[in-house]
CSV table of C-alpha atoms and ligand atoms in Angstrom, one decimal:
chain,number,residue,atom,x,y,z
A,4,MET,CA,-5.4,-7.8,-24.2
A,5,ILE,CA,-5.9,-8.5,-20.5
A,6,CYS,CA,-9.0,-6.4,-20.5
A,7,GLU,CA,-11.4,-5.4,-23.3
A,8,ASN,CA,-11.0,-1.7,-22.4
A,9,ILE,CA,-7.4,-1.7,-23.7
A,10,GLY,CA,-6.4,-1.5,-27.3
A,11,ILE,CA,-4.1,0.1,-30.0
A,12,ASN,CA,-5.1,2.9,-32.3
A,13,GLU,CA,-3.8,3.9,-35.8
A,14,LYS,CA,-1.1,5.9,-34.4
A,15,GLY,CA,0.3,2.8,-32.7
A,16,HIS,CA,-0.6,4.3,-29.3
A,17,LEU,CA,-2.2,2.3,-26.4
A,18,THR,CA,-5.8,3.2,-25.8
A,19,PHE,CA,-7.7,2.9,-22.5
A,20,GLY,CA,-11.4,3.3,-22.3
A,21,GLY,CA,-11.3,4.5,-25.9
A,22,ALA,CA,-8.8,7.3,-25.1
A,23,ASP,CA,-5.3,7.6,-26.5
A,24,THR,CA,-3.0,7.3,-23.5
A,25,ALA,CA,0.0,9.1,-25.1
A,26,GLU,CA,-2.3,12.2,-25.5
A,27,LEU,CA,-3.6,11.9,-22.0
A,28,ALA,CA,0.0,11.8,-20.7
A,29,GLN,CA,0.7,14.9,-22.7
A,30,LYS,CA,-2.4,16.7,-21.5
A,31,HIS,CA,-2.3,15.7,-17.7
A,32,GLN,CA,1.4,15.1,-17.3
A,33,THR,CA,2.8,12.0,-15.6
A,34,PRO,CA,2.8,10.2,-13.3
A,35,LEU,CA,-0.9,9.8,-13.9
A,36,TYR,CA,-3.7,7.5,-12.7
A,37,LEU,CA,-6.4,6.8,-15.3
A,38,MET,CA,-9.7,5.3,-14.2
A,39,ASP,CA,-12.3,4.1,-16.8
A,40,GLU,CA,-15.6,5.2,-15.2
A,41,ASP,CA,-17.6,3.1,-17.8
A,42,ARG,CA,-15.7,0.0,-16.7
A,43,ILE,CA,-16.3,0.6,-13.0
A,44,ARG,CA,-20.0,0.9,-13.8
A,45,HIS,CA,-19.9,-2.3,-15.8
A,46,ASN,CA,-18.2,-4.2,-13.1
A,47,CYS,CA,-20.8,-3.0,-10.5
A,48,ARG,CA,-23.7,-4.1,-12.8
A,49,VAL,CA,-22.1,-7.6,-13.1
A,50,TYR,CA,-22.6,-7.9,-9.3
A,51,LEU,CA,-25.9,-6.0,-9.1
A,52,ASP,CA,-27.5,-8.0,-11.8
A,53,ALA,CA,-26.2,-11.5,-10.8
A,54,MET,CA,-27.0,-11.0,-7.2
A,55,LYS,CA,-30.5,-9.8,-7.9
A,56,LYS,CA,-31.1,-12.6,-10.2
A,57,TYR,CA,-29.8,-15.4,-8.1
A,58,PHE,CA,-30.1,-14.2,-4.5
A,59,GLY,CA,-33.2,-12.0,-4.9
A,60,GLU,CA,-34.2,-8.4,-4.2
A,61,GLY,CA,-32.8,-8.1,-0.7
A,62,SER,CA,-29.3,-8.8,-1.8
A,63,LEU,CA,-26.7,-6.1,-2.2
A,64,PRO,CA,-23.1,-5.9,-3.4
A,65,LEU,CA,-21.0,-3.6,-1.2
A,66,TYR,CA,-18.0,-1.9,-2.8
A,67,ALA,CA,-15.1,-2.5,-0.6
A,68,SER,CA,-13.9,1.1,-0.9
A,69,LYS,CA,-10.3,0.6,0.6
A,70,ALA,CA,-9.5,-0.6,-2.9
A,71,ALA,CA,-9.8,3.0,-4.1
A,72,SER,CA,-11.3,5.7,-2.0
A,73,PHE,CA,-12.0,9.2,-3.2
A,74,LYS,CA,-15.1,11.3,-3.4
A,75,ARG,CA,-16.1,10.6,-7.0
A,76,ILE,CA,-16.0,6.8,-6.5
A,77,TYR,CA,-18.7,7.1,-3.8
A,78,GLU,CA,-20.8,9.2,-6.1
A,79,ILE,CA,-20.6,6.5,-8.7
A,80,MET,CA,-21.5,3.8,-6.2
A,81,LYS,CA,-24.5,5.8,-5.1
A,82,GLU,CA,-25.7,6.2,-8.6
A,83,GLU,CA,-25.2,2.5,-9.3
A,84,GLY,CA,-27.2,1.5,-6.2
A,85,MET,CA,-24.3,-0.2,-4.6
A,86,GLY,CA,-23.6,-0.4,-0.8
A,87,VAL,CA,-20.1,0.4,0.5
A,88,ASP,CA,-17.6,-1.0,3.0
A,89,LEU,CA,-15.7,1.6,4.9
A,90,VAL,CA,-12.8,0.8,7.1
A,91,SER,CA,-11.8,4.1,8.8
A,92,SER,CA,-13.3,7.4,9.8
A,93,GLY,CA,-11.4,8.9,6.9
A,94,GLU,CA,-13.3,6.8,4.4
A,95,ILE,CA,-16.5,7.6,6.3
A,96,CYS,CA,-15.7,11.2,6.0
A,97,THR,CA,-15.0,10.8,2.2
A,98,ALA,CA,-18.3,9.0,1.6
A,99,LEU,CA,-20.2,11.6,3.6
A,100,LYS,CA,-18.7,14.4,1.5
A,101,ALA,CA,-19.9,12.5,-1.6
A,102,GLY,CA,-23.4,12.4,-0.3
A,103,PHE,CA,-23.4,8.6,0.0
A,104,PRO,CA,-26.5,7.3,1.7
A,105,MET,CA,-25.1,6.1,5.1
A,106,GLU,CA,-27.8,3.5,5.6
A,107,ASN,CA,-26.1,1.4,2.9
A,108,ALA,CA,-22.6,1.8,4.5
A,109,PHE,CA,-21.0,-1.0,6.5
A,110,PHE,CA,-18.2,-0.2,8.8
A,111,HIS,CA,-15.3,-2.7,9.0
A,112,GLY,CA,-12.0,-2.9,11.0
A,113,ASN,CA,-10.3,-4.9,13.7
A,114,ASN,CA,-9.6,-2.0,15.7
A,115,LYS,CA,-12.2,0.7,15.6
A,116,THR,CA,-11.2,3.3,18.2
A,117,ASP,CA,-13.8,5.1,20.5
A,118,PHE,CA,-13.4,8.0,18.2
A,119,ASP,CA,-14.2,5.9,15.1
A,120,ILE,CA,-17.3,4.3,16.8
A,121,ASN,CA,-18.7,7.7,17.7
A,122,TYR,CA,-17.8,9.2,14.4
A,123,ALA,CA,-19.6,6.3,12.6
A,124,MET,CA,-22.7,6.5,14.7
A,125,ASP,CA,-22.9,10.3,14.2
A,126,ALA,CA,-22.6,9.8,10.6
A,127,GLY,CA,-25.4,7.3,10.6
A,128,VAL,CA,-23.5,4.3,9.3
A,129,GLY,CA,-25.9,1.5,8.8
A,130,TYR,CA,-24.1,-1.6,10.0
A,131,PHE,CA,-21.1,-2.3,12.1
A,132,MET,CA,-19.1,-5.3,11.1
A,133,VAL,CA,-17.9,-6.3,14.5
A,134,ASP,CA,-14.6,-8.0,14.7
A,135,ASN,CA,-14.2,-9.0,18.3
A,136,MET,CA,-15.7,-9.0,21.8
A,137,VAL,CA,-14.1,-5.9,23.0
A,138,GLU,CA,-15.5,-3.9,20.2
A,139,LEU,CA,-19.0,-5.4,20.9
A,140,GLU,CA,-18.9,-3.9,24.3
A,141,ALA,CA,-17.8,-0.5,23.2
A,142,ILE,CA,-20.5,-0.3,20.6
A,143,ASP,CA,-23.1,-1.2,23.2
A,144,THR,CA,-21.8,1.5,25.5
A,145,PHE,CA,-21.9,4.3,22.8
A,146,ALA,CA,-25.2,3.1,21.4
A,147,ALA,CA,-26.7,3.3,24.9
A,148,ARG,CA,-25.7,6.9,25.3
A,149,ARG,CA,-27.4,7.7,22.1
A,150,ASN,CA,-30.4,5.6,23.1
A,151,ILE,CA,-30.2,3.6,19.9
A,152,ARG,CA,-30.0,-0.1,19.0
A,153,GLN,CA,-27.0,-0.3,16.6
A,154,LYS,CA,-27.4,-2.9,13.8
A,155,VAL,CA,-24.3,-5.2,13.7
A,156,ILE,CA,-23.0,-8.1,11.8
A,157,LEU,CA,-20.4,-10.4,13.4
A,158,ARG,CA,-17.2,-11.2,11.5
A,159,LEU,CA,-16.5,-14.8,11.8
A,160,THR,CA,-13.5,-16.9,10.4
A,161,PRO,CA,-14.6,-20.0,8.8
A,162,GLY,CA,-11.1,-21.6,8.8
A,163,ILE,CA,-10.7,-21.7,5.0
A,164,ASP,CA,-7.4,-21.4,3.1
A,165,PRO,CA,-8.2,-19.7,-0.1
A,166,HIS,CA,-4.8,-20.5,-1.7
A,167,THR,CA,-3.8,-16.9,-2.3
A,168,TYR,CA,-1.0,-14.9,-1.0
A,169,ALA,CA,-0.5,-15.3,2.8
A,170,ALA,CA,-0.6,-11.5,3.3
A,171,VAL,CA,-4.1,-11.3,1.9
A,172,ALA,CA,-5.6,-14.6,3.2
A,173,THR,CA,-8.0,-13.5,6.0
A,174,GLY,CA,-10.3,-16.4,6.7
A,175,LYS,CA,-8.0,-18.8,8.6
A,176,VAL,CA,-8.5,-19.6,12.3
A,177,ASP,CA,-5.3,-17.8,13.2
A,178,SER,CA,-6.2,-14.7,11.3
A,179,LYS,CA,-6.0,-11.1,12.8
A,180,PHE,CA,-9.6,-10.6,11.7
A,181,GLY,CA,-12.8,-12.0,13.1
A,182,ILE,CA,-13.7,-14.7,15.5
A,183,ALA,CA,-13.2,-18.4,14.8
A,184,ILE,CA,-16.0,-20.8,14.5
A,185,GLU,CA,-13.8,-23.9,15.1
A,186,THR,CA,-12.6,-22.8,18.5
A,187,GLY,CA,-16.1,-22.3,19.9
A,188,GLN,CA,-15.4,-18.5,20.4
A,189,ALA,CA,-17.9,-17.7,17.6
A,190,GLU,CA,-20.8,-19.0,19.7
A,191,GLU,CA,-19.6,-17.1,22.7
A,192,PHE,CA,-19.5,-14.0,20.5
A,193,VAL,CA,-23.2,-14.5,19.4
A,194,CYS,CA,-24.3,-15.1,23.0
A,195,LYS,CA,-22.6,-11.9,24.1
A,196,ALA,CA,-24.1,-9.9,21.2
A,197,MET,CA,-27.6,-11.2,22.0
A,198,HIS,CA,-27.3,-10.1,25.6
A,199,TYR,CA,-26.4,-6.4,24.9
A,200,LYS,CA,-29.5,-4.3,25.0
A,201,ASN,CA,-28.3,-1.7,22.5
A,202,ILE,CA,-27.1,-4.0,19.9
A,203,GLU,CA,-29.2,-5.5,17.2
A,204,LEU,CA,-27.6,-8.7,15.8
A,205,MET,CA,-28.5,-9.0,12.1
A,206,GLY,CA,-26.3,-11.9,11.0
A,207,TYR,CA,-22.8,-13.0,10.0
A,208,HIS,CA,-19.8,-12.1,7.8
A,209,CYS,CA,-16.8,-13.8,6.5
A,210,HIS,CA,-14.1,-12.8,4.0
A,211,VAL,CA,-11.8,-15.6,3.0
A,212,GLY,CA,-9.1,-13.5,1.3
A,213,SER,CA,-8.2,-11.5,-1.8
A,214,GLN,CA,-7.2,-12.2,-5.4
A,215,VAL,CA,-9.0,-15.6,-5.1
A,216,PHE,CA,-9.4,-17.5,-8.3
A,217,ASP,CA,-12.0,-19.9,-7.2
A,218,GLU,CA,-12.3,-21.7,-10.5
A,219,ASP,CA,-14.2,-24.6,-9.3
A,220,GLY,CA,-16.1,-22.5,-6.8
A,221,THR,CA,-15.2,-24.6,-3.8
A,222,VAL,CA,-13.7,-21.8,-1.6
A,223,TYR,CA,-16.9,-19.8,-1.5
A,224,LEU,CA,-19.1,-23.0,-1.4
A,225,ASP,CA,-17.2,-24.4,1.5
A,226,ALA,CA,-17.1,-21.1,3.4
A,227,SER,CA,-20.9,-20.6,2.8
A,228,GLU,CA,-21.5,-24.0,4.1
A,229,ILE,CA,-19.6,-23.5,7.3
A,230,MET,CA,-21.3,-20.2,7.9
A,231,LEU,CA,-24.9,-21.6,7.3
A,232,ARG,CA,-24.3,-24.6,9.5
A,233,PHE,CA,-23.2,-22.2,12.2
A,234,ALA,CA,-26.1,-19.9,11.7
A,235,ALA,CA,-28.5,-23.0,11.9
A,236,ASP,CA,-26.8,-24.1,15.0
A,237,MET,CA,-27.4,-20.7,16.7
A,238,ALA,CA,-31.0,-20.6,15.3
A,239,HIS,CA,-31.8,-24.0,16.8
A,240,ARG,CA,-30.0,-23.4,20.1
A,241,TYR,CA,-31.0,-19.8,20.7
A,242,GLY,CA,-33.9,-19.1,18.4
A,243,LEU,CA,-31.7,-16.5,16.6
A,244,GLU,CA,-32.4,-16.0,12.9
A,245,ALA,CA,-29.6,-14.7,10.8
A,246,LYS,CA,-31.2,-12.1,8.6
A,247,ILE,CA,-28.0,-11.3,6.7
A,248,LEU,CA,-25.1,-13.4,5.4
A,249,ASN,CA,-22.3,-11.5,4.1
A,250,MET,CA,-19.8,-13.7,2.1
A,251,GLY,CA,-17.1,-10.9,1.7
A,252,GLY,CA,-15.0,-10.1,-1.3
A,253,GLY,CA,-12.0,-11.4,-3.0
A,254,TYR,CA,-12.7,-12.5,-6.6
A,255,GLY,CA,-9.4,-12.4,-8.5
A,256,VAL,CA,-8.7,-10.1,-11.5
A,257,ARG,CA,-6.3,-10.4,-14.5
A,258,TYR,CA,-3.0,-8.8,-14.1
A,259,LYS,CA,-1.4,-10.9,-16.7
A,260,GLU,CA,-2.4,-12.6,-19.9
A,261,SER,CA,-1.9,-15.9,-18.2
A,262,ASP,CA,-4.4,-15.2,-15.4
A,263,PRO,CA,-7.8,-17.0,-15.7
A,264,TYR,CA,-11.0,-15.1,-16.4
A,265,MET,CA,-13.2,-15.1,-13.4
A,266,ASP,CA,-16.8,-15.9,-14.2
A,267,ILE,CA,-18.4,-13.7,-11.5
A,268,ALA,CA,-22.0,-14.2,-12.5
A,269,GLY,CA,-21.5,-17.9,-12.9
A,270,ASN,CA,-19.8,-18.2,-9.5
A,271,ILE,CA,-22.7,-16.3,-7.9
A,272,LYS,CA,-25.2,-18.5,-9.5
A,273,THR,CA,-23.5,-21.7,-8.2
A,274,LEU,CA,-23.2,-20.1,-4.8
A,275,SER,CA,-26.8,-19.2,-4.8
A,276,GLU,CA,-27.9,-22.8,-5.6
A,277,HIS,CA,-25.7,-24.2,-2.9
A,278,ILE,CA,-27.0,-21.7,-0.4
A,279,LYS,CA,-30.7,-22.4,-1.3
A,280,LYS,CA,-30.2,-26.1,-1.0
A,281,LEU,CA,-28.5,-25.7,2.4
A,282,THR,CA,-31.0,-23.5,3.9
A,283,CYS,CA,-33.7,-26.0,3.0
A,284,GLU,CA,-31.7,-28.9,4.4
A,285,LEU,CA,-31.0,-26.9,7.6
A,286,ASP,CA,-34.4,-25.6,7.9
A,287,ILE,CA,-33.5,-21.9,8.2
A,288,PRO,CA,-34.8,-19.0,6.1
A,289,MET,CA,-32.8,-17.8,3.2
A,290,PRO,CA,-30.7,-14.8,4.6
A,291,ARG,CA,-30.3,-11.5,2.8
A,292,MET,CA,-27.1,-11.9,0.9
A,293,LEU,CA,-24.2,-9.4,0.8
A,294,MET,CA,-20.9,-9.5,-1.0
A,295,GLU,CA,-18.0,-7.1,-0.8
A,296,PRO,CA,-16.1,-6.9,-4.0
A,297,GLY,CA,-13.3,-4.3,-4.1
A,298,ARG,CA,-10.6,-5.4,-6.5
A,299,SER,CA,-12.9,-6.8,-9.0
A,300,ILE,CA,-14.8,-3.5,-9.2
A,301,VAL,CA,-12.0,-1.1,-9.8
A,302,ALA,CA,-8.6,-3.0,-10.7
A,303,ASP,CA,-9.2,-3.4,-14.5
A,304,ALA,CA,-10.7,0.2,-14.5
A,305,GLY,CA,-7.3,1.6,-13.7
A,306,MET,CA,-4.0,2.2,-15.6
A,307,THR,CA,-1.0,4.2,-14.5
A,308,LEU,CA,1.0,6.2,-17.0
A,309,TYR,CA,4.7,7.2,-16.4
A,310,SER,CA,7.3,9.0,-18.4
A,311,VAL,CA,10.6,7.2,-18.9
A,312,GLY,CA,13.6,9.0,-17.4
A,313,THR,CA,17.0,7.2,-17.3
A,314,LEU,CA,18.2,3.8,-18.7
A,315,LYS,CA,20.9,1.8,-17.1
A,316,GLU,CA,22.4,-1.2,-19.1
A,317,ILE,CA,24.7,-3.3,-17.1
A,318,THR,CA,26.3,-5.6,-19.7
A,319,GLY,CA,26.0,-9.2,-18.8
A,320,TYR,CA,23.6,-8.4,-15.9
A,321,LYS,CA,20.4,-6.5,-16.5
A,322,ASN,CA,18.8,-3.4,-17.7
A,323,TYR,CA,17.0,-0.8,-15.6
A,324,VAL,CA,14.4,1.6,-17.0
A,325,SER,CA,13.5,4.3,-14.4
A,326,ILE,CA,10.1,6.0,-14.4
A,327,ASP,CA,8.8,9.2,-12.9
A,328,GLY,CA,6.8,7.4,-10.1
A,329,GLY,CA,7.4,4.1,-8.3
A,330,MET,CA,6.4,2.6,-4.8
A,331,THR,CA,4.9,5.9,-3.8
A,332,ASP,CA,2.0,5.5,-6.2
A,333,ASN,CA,2.2,1.6,-6.6
A,334,PRO,CA,3.7,-0.3,-3.6
A,335,ARG,CA,2.3,-3.7,-4.6
A,336,TYR,CA,5.3,-5.2,-6.1
A,337,ALA,CA,7.4,-4.1,-3.1
A,338,LEU,CA,4.7,-5.4,-0.7
A,339,TYR,CA,3.5,-8.6,-2.3
A,340,GLY,CA,5.7,-9.2,-5.4
A,341,SER,CA,2.5,-8.5,-7.5
A,342,ALA,CA,2.6,-9.2,-11.2
A,343,TYR,CA,1.7,-6.5,-13.7
A,344,THR,CA,1.5,-6.2,-17.5
A,345,LEU,CA,3.3,-3.1,-18.9
A,346,PHE,CA,3.5,-1.5,-22.3
A,347,LEU,CA,5.5,1.3,-24.0
A,348,ALA,CA,2.3,3.1,-24.6
A,349,ASN,CA,3.5,5.5,-27.5
A,350,ARG,CA,5.3,2.6,-29.5
A,351,MET,CA,2.8,-0.2,-29.4
A,352,ASN,CA,3.6,-1.5,-32.9
A,353,GLU,CA,7.4,-2.0,-32.3
A,354,ARG,CA,9.0,-5.2,-31.2
A,355,SER,CA,9.2,-5.9,-27.5
A,356,ASP,CA,12.9,-7.2,-27.5
A,357,PHE,CA,14.4,-5.2,-24.6
A,358,LEU,CA,14.4,-7.0,-21.3
A,359,CYS,CA,14.4,-4.7,-18.3
A,360,ASP,CA,13.4,-4.1,-14.7
A,361,VAL,CA,11.0,-1.1,-14.6
A,362,VAL,CA,11.9,0.7,-11.4
A,363,GLY,CA,10.8,3.8,-9.5
A,364,ARG,CA,12.6,7.0,-8.5
A,365,CYS,CA,12.7,6.4,-4.8
A,366,CYS,CA,15.8,5.9,-2.7
A,367,GLU,CA,15.0,2.3,-2.1
A,368,SER,CA,16.4,-0.8,-4.0
A,369,GLY,CA,13.0,-2.4,-3.5
A,370,ASP,CA,11.3,0.3,-5.4
A,371,ILE,CA,10.4,-2.0,-8.3
A,372,ILE,CA,7.3,-1.7,-10.4
A,373,GLN,CA,7.9,-4.9,-12.2
A,374,PRO,CA,11.0,-6.9,-13.0
A,375,GLY,CA,11.8,-8.8,-16.2
A,376,VAL,CA,9.6,-6.7,-18.5
A,377,LEU,CA,9.9,-7.0,-22.3
A,378,MET,CA,9.3,-3.7,-24.4
A,379,PRO,CA,10.8,-1.8,-27.2
A,380,LYS,CA,14.0,-0.2,-26.0
A,381,PRO,CA,12.7,3.0,-24.5
A,382,VAL,CA,14.2,6.5,-24.7
A,383,ARG,CA,13.8,9.4,-22.3
A,384,GLY,CA,10.2,10.8,-22.6
A,385,ASP,CA,8.6,7.6,-23.8
A,386,ILE,CA,5.3,6.6,-21.9
A,387,VAL,CA,5.2,3.4,-19.9
A,388,ALA,CA,1.7,2.1,-19.1
A,389,VAL,CA,1.0,-0.2,-16.2
A,390,CYS,CA,-2.3,-2.0,-16.5
A,391,THR,CA,-4.8,-3.1,-13.8
A,392,THR,CA,-3.9,-0.5,-11.3
A,393,GLY,CA,-7.3,0.6,-10.3
A,394,ALA,CA,-7.3,-1.2,-6.9
A,395,TYR,CA,-4.9,-0.8,-4.0
A,396,ASN,CA,-2.6,1.8,-5.8
A,397,TYR,CA,-4.0,5.3,-5.2
A,398,SER,CA,-5.4,4.0,-1.8
A,399,MET,CA,-1.9,2.7,-0.8
A,400,ALA,CA,0.0,5.6,-2.2
A,401,SER,CA,2.4,7.5,0.1
A,402,ASN,CA,4.6,10.7,0.0
A,403,TYR,CA,7.8,8.8,0.6
A,404,ASN,CA,10.8,10.9,-0.5
A,405,ARG,CA,8.3,13.9,-0.5
A,406,VAL,CA,6.9,12.8,-3.8
A,407,PRO,CA,3.4,14.3,-4.5
A,408,ARG,CA,0.7,11.8,-5.3
A,409,PRO,CA,-0.4,11.7,-9.0
A,410,PRO,CA,-3.9,12.9,-10.0
A,411,ILE,CA,-6.7,10.7,-10.9
A,412,VAL,CA,-8.3,11.3,-14.3
A,413,MET,CA,-11.5,9.6,-15.0
A,414,LEU,CA,-12.7,8.4,-18.5
A,415,SER,CA,-16.3,8.4,-19.5
A,416,GLY,CA,-17.9,8.0,-22.8
A,417,GLY,CA,-14.7,9.3,-24.6
A,418,LYS,CA,-14.3,12.3,-22.4
A,419,ASP,CA,-11.8,12.8,-19.6
A,420,TYR,CA,-12.0,14.7,-16.4
A,421,VAL,CA,-10.0,15.2,-13.2
A,422,ALA,CA,-11.5,13.5,-10.2
A,423,VAL,CA,-8.5,14.0,-7.8
A,424,ARG,CA,-6.1,16.8,-8.6
A,425,ARG,CA,-2.3,16.3,-8.6
A,426,GLU,CA,-0.8,17.0,-5.1
A,427,SER,CA,1.2,20.2,-5.2
A,428,TYR,CA,4.4,20.9,-3.2
A,429,GLU,CA,2.3,23.3,-1.2
A,430,ASP,CA,0.0,20.4,-0.3
A,431,LEU,CA,3.1,18.6,1.0
A,432,VAL,CA,4.2,21.3,3.4
A,433,GLU,CA,0.8,22.6,4.3
A,434,ARG,CA,0.6,20.7,7.5
A,435,ASP,CA,4.1,21.4,8.6
A,436,VAL,CA,4.0,23.9,11.4
B,20,PLP,C1,-10.3,-6.0,1.5
B,20,PLP,C2,-11.8,-6.6,1.8
B,20,PLP,C3,-12.7,-6.9,0.9
B,20,PLP,C4,-12.4,-6.6,-0.7
B,20,PLP,O1,-11.5,-7.6,-1.1
B,20,PLP,P1,-11.1,-7.5,-2.6
B,20,PLP,O2,-10.1,-8.6,-2.8
B,20,PLP,O3,-10.6,-6.2,-3.0
B,20,PLP,O4,-12.4,-7.9,-3.4
B,20,PLP,C5,-13.9,-7.3,1.3
B,20,PLP,N1,-14.1,-7.5,2.5
B,20,PLP,C6,-13.3,-7.2,3.5
B,20,PLP,C7,-13.6,-7.4,5.0
B,20,PLP,C8,-12.0,-6.8,3.2
B,20,PLP,O5,-11.1,-6.5,4.2
């Protein structure tokens, strides 16, 4: 199985986090997001333990909460001692409602509005990840009004191509995000930040991209080297010490059997050795290390269950299996052509000899969950499970076609509970005046 929290029980049903998925579909109805809380905690601990062991006490993994943002997830992050990345006032509001300690919150975004900046400062967000010069000035202005010095980290682009999908590659010079080192603009950025009285420059950030399988480790090693050389330059030229270095997120997860396993702890170990060696060589102190995993914290902790509705067999062409969800709860195939592993959850011991495209219910030909799937030929009412949907599914869900969003049911220690209830039709029309 693509993840160790997936199995088959004696009834021939797919299990997830130890629970019978066919029974969960019956109990909570479909479409349904499942999230394995135990797996989320396990994934957090891989980062927490490895970073503490190899980078030392001051280090901290920040959960990039855009991957899946709802109250319960911030409570879990708080309990695990994780920091969090927030990218909007909406995410800040959700984290606040969950009682997340805001000093461990880091605010991202390439276009924080005046409202956002003020909202974040009022909420007591610990750090702003500043994306550009314009934002720097706005932060200084609003910090001055409050008579505070806002801690900031500058987002830089190291000019690295992480060999992932173009839509999720973010560390290149021509990226929408951050300021490039290569063009000399990063230095200008630093000088500007130092000059503002109400800004406290804490260090640098980079994020090379997402779904990166850095098997030989070179992407992160190269990025860290470029960042540290820049930090040393700034230290020697302006006497500015980088207290924090944030290497971003992006480690890949397994969507298919053929995807490699990412050795996260091993990668962190190699990265730490490289960084320690470089800081010695460059004669700068070892910065406090941060990382920002999103996908690798929640992706394999998620599974989506659907009921099969209609079948369409076009002889000589292809077969369609329509399910009771689609691009409204999982737009990733439509957006990126993302691969997924699917099962017919209530008939796991039967032969998978029916080739079909599993498609959604929306009025859109591109509403495809996954083409070319092999499963036992389904009948109306069978349960389709899509694996590894914990990241960028619920958080990217929409109400297209006035379809209500599914609930999130959490699994923990063999028990299930609702963390986000199913949207009702009343919810859909509530804001219409
Ligand atoms: C999205 C994002 C992350 C998380 O990326 P994953 O691939 O989900 O690990 C981290 N940092 C920044 C700045 C991001 O935008």
